[in-house]
Short mmCIF file of N, CA and C in Angstrom, two decimals:
data_model
loop_
_atom_site.label_atom_id
_atom_site.label_comp_id
_atom_site.label_asym_id
_atom_site.label_seq_id
_atom_site.Cartn_x
_atom_site.Cartn_y
_atom_site.Cartn_z
N GLN A 1 97.79 163.80 -215.96
CA GLN A 1 96.79 163.08 -215.19
C GLN A 1 97.27 161.68 -214.87
N VAL A 2 96.93 161.22 -213.69
CA VAL A 2 97.23 159.87 -213.26
C VAL A 2 95.92 159.20 -212.86
N ARG A 3 95.74 158.01 -213.35
CA ARG A 3 94.54 157.23 -213.00
C ARG A 3 94.96 156.06 -212.13
N LEU A 4 94.18 155.81 -211.09
CA LEU A 4 94.49 154.75 -210.14
C LEU A 4 93.35 153.75 -210.09
N ALA A 5 93.69 152.49 -210.35
CA ALA A 5 92.70 151.41 -210.32
C ALA A 5 93.03 150.49 -209.15
N GLN A 6 92.13 150.42 -208.21
CA GLN A 6 92.35 149.70 -206.96
C GLN A 6 91.61 148.37 -206.97
N SER A 7 92.20 147.37 -206.33
CA SER A 7 91.52 146.08 -206.20
C SER A 7 91.89 145.48 -204.85
N GLY A 8 91.11 144.49 -204.45
CA GLY A 8 91.31 143.87 -203.15
C GLY A 8 90.27 144.35 -202.17
N GLY A 9 90.49 144.07 -200.91
CA GLY A 9 89.54 144.45 -199.88
C GLY A 9 88.53 143.35 -199.63
N GLY A 10 87.56 143.63 -198.75
CA GLY A 10 86.53 142.67 -198.45
C GLY A 10 86.35 142.49 -196.96
N LEU A 11 85.82 141.32 -196.58
CA LEU A 11 85.51 141.01 -195.20
C LEU A 11 86.46 139.95 -194.68
N VAL A 12 87.00 140.17 -193.49
CA VAL A 12 87.93 139.21 -192.90
C VAL A 12 87.72 139.21 -191.39
N GLN A 13 88.07 138.12 -190.74
CA GLN A 13 87.97 138.05 -189.29
C GLN A 13 89.18 138.67 -188.62
N THR A 14 89.03 139.01 -187.38
CA THR A 14 90.15 139.54 -186.60
C THR A 14 91.33 138.59 -186.66
N GLY A 15 92.51 139.16 -186.92
CA GLY A 15 93.71 138.37 -187.04
C GLY A 15 94.02 137.92 -188.45
N GLY A 16 93.09 138.12 -189.35
CA GLY A 16 93.26 137.69 -190.73
C GLY A 16 94.10 138.67 -191.54
N SER A 17 94.21 138.37 -192.83
CA SER A 17 95.04 139.17 -193.74
C SER A 17 94.27 139.51 -195.01
N LEU A 18 94.62 140.63 -195.58
CA LEU A 18 94.11 141.05 -196.88
C LEU A 18 95.22 141.77 -197.62
N ARG A 19 95.09 141.79 -198.94
CA ARG A 19 96.05 142.50 -199.77
C ARG A 19 95.32 143.42 -200.72
N LEU A 20 95.74 144.67 -200.74
CA LEU A 20 95.19 145.66 -201.66
C LEU A 20 96.22 145.95 -202.76
N SER A 21 95.71 146.19 -203.95
CA SER A 21 96.57 146.55 -205.08
C SER A 21 96.09 147.86 -205.68
N CYS A 22 97.03 148.61 -206.25
CA CYS A 22 96.69 149.88 -206.89
C CYS A 22 97.57 150.05 -208.12
N ALA A 23 96.95 150.02 -209.28
CA ALA A 23 97.68 150.16 -210.54
C ALA A 23 97.52 151.58 -211.05
N ALA A 24 98.67 152.22 -211.34
CA ALA A 24 98.67 153.59 -211.83
C ALA A 24 98.90 153.62 -213.33
N SER A 25 98.24 154.55 -214.00
CA SER A 25 98.46 154.75 -215.43
C SER A 25 98.40 156.23 -215.73
N GLY A 26 98.96 156.61 -216.87
CA GLY A 26 99.00 158.02 -217.24
C GLY A 26 100.36 158.61 -216.96
N ARG A 27 100.39 159.86 -216.56
CA ARG A 27 101.64 160.59 -216.32
C ARG A 27 102.21 160.25 -214.94
N THR A 28 102.63 159.00 -214.79
CA THR A 28 103.07 158.52 -213.48
C THR A 28 104.43 159.05 -213.05
N ALA A 29 105.24 159.50 -213.98
CA ALA A 29 106.59 159.97 -213.64
C ALA A 29 106.55 161.18 -212.72
N SER A 30 105.51 161.99 -212.83
CA SER A 30 105.40 163.21 -212.01
C SER A 30 104.80 162.93 -210.64
N SER A 31 104.32 161.73 -210.43
CA SER A 31 103.70 161.37 -209.15
C SER A 31 104.20 160.00 -208.75
N SER A 32 105.47 159.93 -208.39
CA SER A 32 106.11 158.64 -208.16
C SER A 32 105.88 158.08 -206.77
N THR A 33 105.34 158.87 -205.87
CA THR A 33 105.02 158.37 -204.54
C THR A 33 103.62 157.77 -204.55
N MET A 34 103.53 156.54 -204.05
CA MET A 34 102.25 155.87 -203.91
C MET A 34 101.94 155.73 -202.43
N ALA A 35 100.72 155.99 -202.06
CA ALA A 35 100.34 155.97 -200.65
C ALA A 35 98.99 155.31 -200.46
N TRP A 36 98.73 154.93 -199.22
CA TRP A 36 97.43 154.39 -198.83
C TRP A 36 96.89 155.23 -197.69
N PHE A 37 95.62 155.52 -197.78
CA PHE A 37 94.88 156.22 -196.74
C PHE A 37 93.63 155.41 -196.43
N ARG A 38 93.00 155.72 -195.31
CA ARG A 38 91.74 155.06 -194.99
C ARG A 38 90.80 156.04 -194.30
N GLU A 39 89.54 155.74 -194.43
CA GLU A 39 88.51 156.62 -193.86
C GLU A 39 87.43 155.75 -193.23
N ALA A 40 87.34 155.84 -191.91
CA ALA A 40 86.30 155.12 -191.17
C ALA A 40 85.07 156.02 -191.04
N PRO A 41 83.90 155.44 -190.84
CA PRO A 41 82.68 156.25 -190.71
C PRO A 41 82.81 157.29 -189.60
N GLY A 42 82.51 158.53 -189.92
CA GLY A 42 82.57 159.60 -188.93
C GLY A 42 83.97 160.12 -188.65
N SER A 43 84.96 159.62 -189.37
CA SER A 43 86.34 160.04 -189.14
C SER A 43 86.93 160.67 -190.38
N GLU A 44 87.99 161.42 -190.18
CA GLU A 44 88.69 162.00 -191.33
C GLU A 44 89.55 160.94 -192.01
N ARG A 45 89.86 161.20 -193.25
CA ARG A 45 90.75 160.31 -193.99
C ARG A 45 92.13 160.40 -193.38
N GLU A 46 92.70 159.24 -193.02
CA GLU A 46 93.99 159.24 -192.34
C GLU A 46 95.04 158.47 -193.13
N PHE A 47 96.25 158.89 -192.94
CA PHE A 47 97.41 158.28 -193.59
C PHE A 47 97.64 156.88 -193.04
N VAL A 48 98.00 155.95 -193.94
CA VAL A 48 98.34 154.59 -193.54
C VAL A 48 99.79 154.29 -193.86
N ALA A 49 100.18 154.44 -195.12
CA ALA A 49 101.55 154.12 -195.53
C ALA A 49 101.84 154.77 -196.87
N ALA A 50 103.12 154.96 -197.16
CA ALA A 50 103.53 155.53 -198.44
C ALA A 50 104.89 154.98 -198.81
N THR A 51 105.14 154.93 -200.13
CA THR A 51 106.43 154.44 -200.61
C THR A 51 106.90 155.27 -201.79
N SER A 52 108.18 155.54 -201.79
CA SER A 52 108.83 156.23 -202.91
C SER A 52 110.28 155.79 -202.85
N TYR A 53 111.18 156.70 -202.52
CA TYR A 53 112.58 156.32 -202.29
C TYR A 53 112.73 155.69 -200.91
N GLY A 54 111.73 155.79 -200.09
CA GLY A 54 111.70 155.19 -198.76
C GLY A 54 110.28 154.78 -198.45
N VAL A 55 110.01 154.44 -197.21
CA VAL A 55 108.65 154.09 -196.80
C VAL A 55 108.29 154.83 -195.52
N LEU A 56 107.01 155.11 -195.38
CA LEU A 56 106.47 155.70 -194.17
C LEU A 56 105.27 154.87 -193.73
N TYR A 57 105.08 154.75 -192.44
CA TYR A 57 103.91 154.06 -191.89
C TYR A 57 103.33 154.88 -190.76
N SER A 58 102.02 154.78 -190.60
CA SER A 58 101.42 155.35 -189.41
C SER A 58 101.73 154.42 -188.24
N ASP A 59 101.75 154.97 -187.04
CA ASP A 59 102.05 154.16 -185.87
C ASP A 59 101.02 153.05 -185.67
N SER A 60 99.80 153.29 -186.09
CA SER A 60 98.73 152.31 -185.85
C SER A 60 98.86 151.04 -186.69
N VAL A 61 99.63 151.10 -187.77
CA VAL A 61 99.76 149.91 -188.63
C VAL A 61 101.18 149.38 -188.69
N LYS A 62 102.11 150.10 -188.11
CA LYS A 62 103.52 149.70 -188.18
C LYS A 62 103.69 148.32 -187.57
N GLY A 63 104.39 147.45 -188.30
CA GLY A 63 104.60 146.08 -187.84
C GLY A 63 103.53 145.11 -188.29
N ARG A 64 102.40 145.61 -188.77
CA ARG A 64 101.32 144.75 -189.24
C ARG A 64 101.07 144.89 -190.75
N PHE A 65 101.23 146.09 -191.26
CA PHE A 65 101.01 146.35 -192.68
C PHE A 65 102.35 146.53 -193.38
N THR A 66 102.39 146.12 -194.64
CA THR A 66 103.59 146.32 -195.44
C THR A 66 103.20 146.91 -196.78
N ILE A 67 103.81 148.05 -197.12
CA ILE A 67 103.59 148.65 -198.43
C ILE A 67 104.75 148.27 -199.33
N SER A 68 104.44 147.98 -200.57
CA SER A 68 105.47 147.66 -201.54
C SER A 68 105.03 148.18 -202.91
N SER A 69 105.96 148.17 -203.83
CA SER A 69 105.62 148.66 -205.16
C SER A 69 106.42 147.94 -206.23
N ASP A 70 105.82 147.81 -207.37
CA ASP A 70 106.46 147.25 -208.55
C ASP A 70 106.53 148.40 -209.56
N TYR A 71 107.67 149.05 -209.63
CA TYR A 71 107.76 150.24 -210.46
C TYR A 71 107.67 149.91 -211.95
N ALA A 72 108.08 148.71 -212.32
CA ALA A 72 107.96 148.31 -213.73
C ALA A 72 106.50 148.22 -214.14
N GLU A 73 105.65 147.84 -213.18
CA GLU A 73 104.21 147.71 -213.46
C GLU A 73 103.42 148.91 -212.96
N ASN A 74 104.09 149.88 -212.35
CA ASN A 74 103.40 151.05 -211.77
C ASN A 74 102.28 150.61 -210.83
N THR A 75 102.57 149.64 -210.00
CA THR A 75 101.56 149.09 -209.09
C THR A 75 102.09 149.11 -207.66
N ALA A 76 101.24 149.53 -206.74
CA ALA A 76 101.56 149.51 -205.32
C ALA A 76 100.67 148.50 -204.63
N TYR A 77 101.17 147.95 -203.54
CA TYR A 77 100.44 146.95 -202.79
C TYR A 77 100.42 147.32 -201.31
N LEU A 78 99.40 146.88 -200.63
CA LEU A 78 99.35 147.02 -199.17
C LEU A 78 98.96 145.65 -198.61
N GLN A 79 99.93 144.99 -198.01
CA GLN A 79 99.69 143.72 -197.35
C GLN A 79 99.30 144.00 -195.91
N MET A 80 98.12 143.58 -195.53
CA MET A 80 97.59 143.87 -194.19
C MET A 80 97.47 142.57 -193.42
N ASN A 81 98.25 142.44 -192.37
CA ASN A 81 98.23 141.24 -191.51
C ASN A 81 97.75 141.61 -190.12
N SER A 82 97.39 140.60 -189.36
CA SER A 82 96.94 140.80 -187.98
C SER A 82 95.88 141.88 -187.90
N LEU A 83 94.90 141.79 -188.76
CA LEU A 83 93.88 142.84 -188.84
C LEU A 83 93.02 142.89 -187.59
N LYS A 84 92.63 144.11 -187.24
CA LYS A 84 91.81 144.37 -186.06
C LYS A 84 90.51 145.05 -186.49
N PRO A 85 89.47 144.95 -185.68
CA PRO A 85 88.23 145.65 -186.03
C PRO A 85 88.42 147.14 -186.28
N GLU A 86 89.35 147.76 -185.58
CA GLU A 86 89.58 149.19 -185.78
C GLU A 86 90.25 149.51 -187.11
N ASP A 87 90.65 148.49 -187.85
CA ASP A 87 91.17 148.71 -189.20
C ASP A 87 90.03 148.83 -190.23
N THR A 88 88.83 148.59 -189.80
CA THR A 88 87.68 148.68 -190.70
C THR A 88 87.53 150.11 -191.22
N ALA A 89 87.51 150.24 -192.54
CA ALA A 89 87.44 151.56 -193.17
C ALA A 89 87.36 151.37 -194.68
N VAL A 90 87.12 152.46 -195.38
CA VAL A 90 87.31 152.49 -196.82
C VAL A 90 88.77 152.88 -197.06
N TYR A 91 89.46 152.07 -197.84
CA TYR A 91 90.87 152.30 -198.11
C TYR A 91 91.03 152.89 -199.51
N PHE A 92 91.87 153.92 -199.59
CA PHE A 92 92.14 154.61 -200.84
C PHE A 92 93.63 154.56 -201.15
N CYS A 93 93.98 154.42 -202.40
CA CYS A 93 95.36 154.66 -202.79
C CYS A 93 95.45 156.04 -203.40
N ALA A 94 96.64 156.61 -203.31
CA ALA A 94 96.86 157.97 -203.79
C ALA A 94 98.24 158.06 -204.41
N ALA A 95 98.40 159.01 -205.29
CA ALA A 95 99.70 159.24 -205.93
C ALA A 95 100.04 160.72 -205.86
N GLY A 96 101.31 161.00 -205.61
CA GLY A 96 101.75 162.38 -205.51
C GLY A 96 103.24 162.48 -205.73
N PRO A 97 103.76 163.71 -205.72
CA PRO A 97 105.17 163.92 -206.03
C PRO A 97 106.13 163.71 -204.87
N SER A 98 105.61 163.73 -203.63
CA SER A 98 106.51 163.70 -202.47
C SER A 98 106.11 162.63 -201.46
N LEU A 99 107.10 162.14 -200.75
CA LEU A 99 106.89 161.13 -199.72
C LEU A 99 106.49 161.84 -198.42
N VAL A 100 105.18 162.06 -198.27
CA VAL A 100 104.66 162.78 -197.12
C VAL A 100 103.42 162.08 -196.60
N THR A 101 102.97 162.49 -195.41
CA THR A 101 101.79 161.86 -194.81
C THR A 101 100.51 162.67 -195.01
N SER A 102 100.65 163.91 -195.45
CA SER A 102 99.47 164.77 -195.60
C SER A 102 98.68 164.43 -196.84
N ARG A 103 97.39 164.18 -196.68
CA ARG A 103 96.55 163.85 -197.84
C ARG A 103 96.43 165.03 -198.80
N LEU A 104 96.70 166.23 -198.30
CA LEU A 104 96.61 167.42 -199.14
C LEU A 104 97.68 167.45 -200.22
N GLN A 105 98.73 166.67 -200.04
CA GLN A 105 99.84 166.65 -200.99
C GLN A 105 99.70 165.56 -202.05
N TYR A 106 98.57 164.89 -202.06
CA TYR A 106 98.34 163.83 -203.04
C TYR A 106 97.19 164.25 -203.96
N PRO A 107 97.48 164.58 -205.20
CA PRO A 107 96.42 165.06 -206.10
C PRO A 107 95.59 163.97 -206.75
N TYR A 108 96.09 162.74 -206.74
CA TYR A 108 95.38 161.67 -207.46
C TYR A 108 94.93 160.59 -206.49
N TRP A 109 93.68 160.14 -206.68
CA TRP A 109 93.07 159.20 -205.75
C TRP A 109 92.30 158.11 -206.49
N SER A 110 92.26 156.96 -205.84
CA SER A 110 91.41 155.89 -206.35
C SER A 110 89.99 156.07 -205.81
N ALA A 111 89.10 155.21 -206.27
CA ALA A 111 87.71 155.31 -205.82
C ALA A 111 87.51 154.77 -204.41
N GLY A 112 88.44 153.94 -203.93
CA GLY A 112 88.33 153.38 -202.60
C GLY A 112 87.69 152.01 -202.59
N THR A 113 88.04 151.23 -201.58
CA THR A 113 87.46 149.91 -201.42
C THR A 113 87.24 149.64 -199.93
N GLN A 114 86.17 148.93 -199.62
CA GLN A 114 85.83 148.67 -198.24
C GLN A 114 86.63 147.50 -197.69
N VAL A 115 87.17 147.70 -196.50
CA VAL A 115 87.80 146.63 -195.73
C VAL A 115 87.04 146.54 -194.41
N THR A 116 86.50 145.37 -194.12
CA THR A 116 85.75 145.17 -192.89
C THR A 116 86.37 144.02 -192.12
N VAL A 117 86.70 144.29 -190.85
CA VAL A 117 87.29 143.28 -189.99
C VAL A 117 86.27 142.97 -188.90
N SER A 118 85.81 141.74 -188.88
CA SER A 118 84.80 141.34 -187.90
C SER A 118 85.47 140.81 -186.64
N SER A 119 84.81 141.08 -185.52
CA SER A 119 85.38 140.65 -184.24
C SER A 119 84.88 139.26 -183.85
#
């Protein structure tokens, strides 16, 4: 089992920045890929970014968001810059064995945190 504790999020104006953190504990060796997803009201949960031996980004955040990880601390981060109202969603971190974009391949999830970007 892997437990994910997420922090960060909140309310920010358009163009602002926020940083999300996700600390993993438990059997983390079997789920070395850390990812971020988001879910806006009325929409499906969508992939944002993932990191393992490489990094993946969705086209909608590429160039604005940066995913990073501190493997010694088993913590992943999502630095979000140039935020837009369409980035408003509940953000979740996830852990899984493979560097993929499908949420179905991530068995472990955080509780999620709200990010709201005002126009």
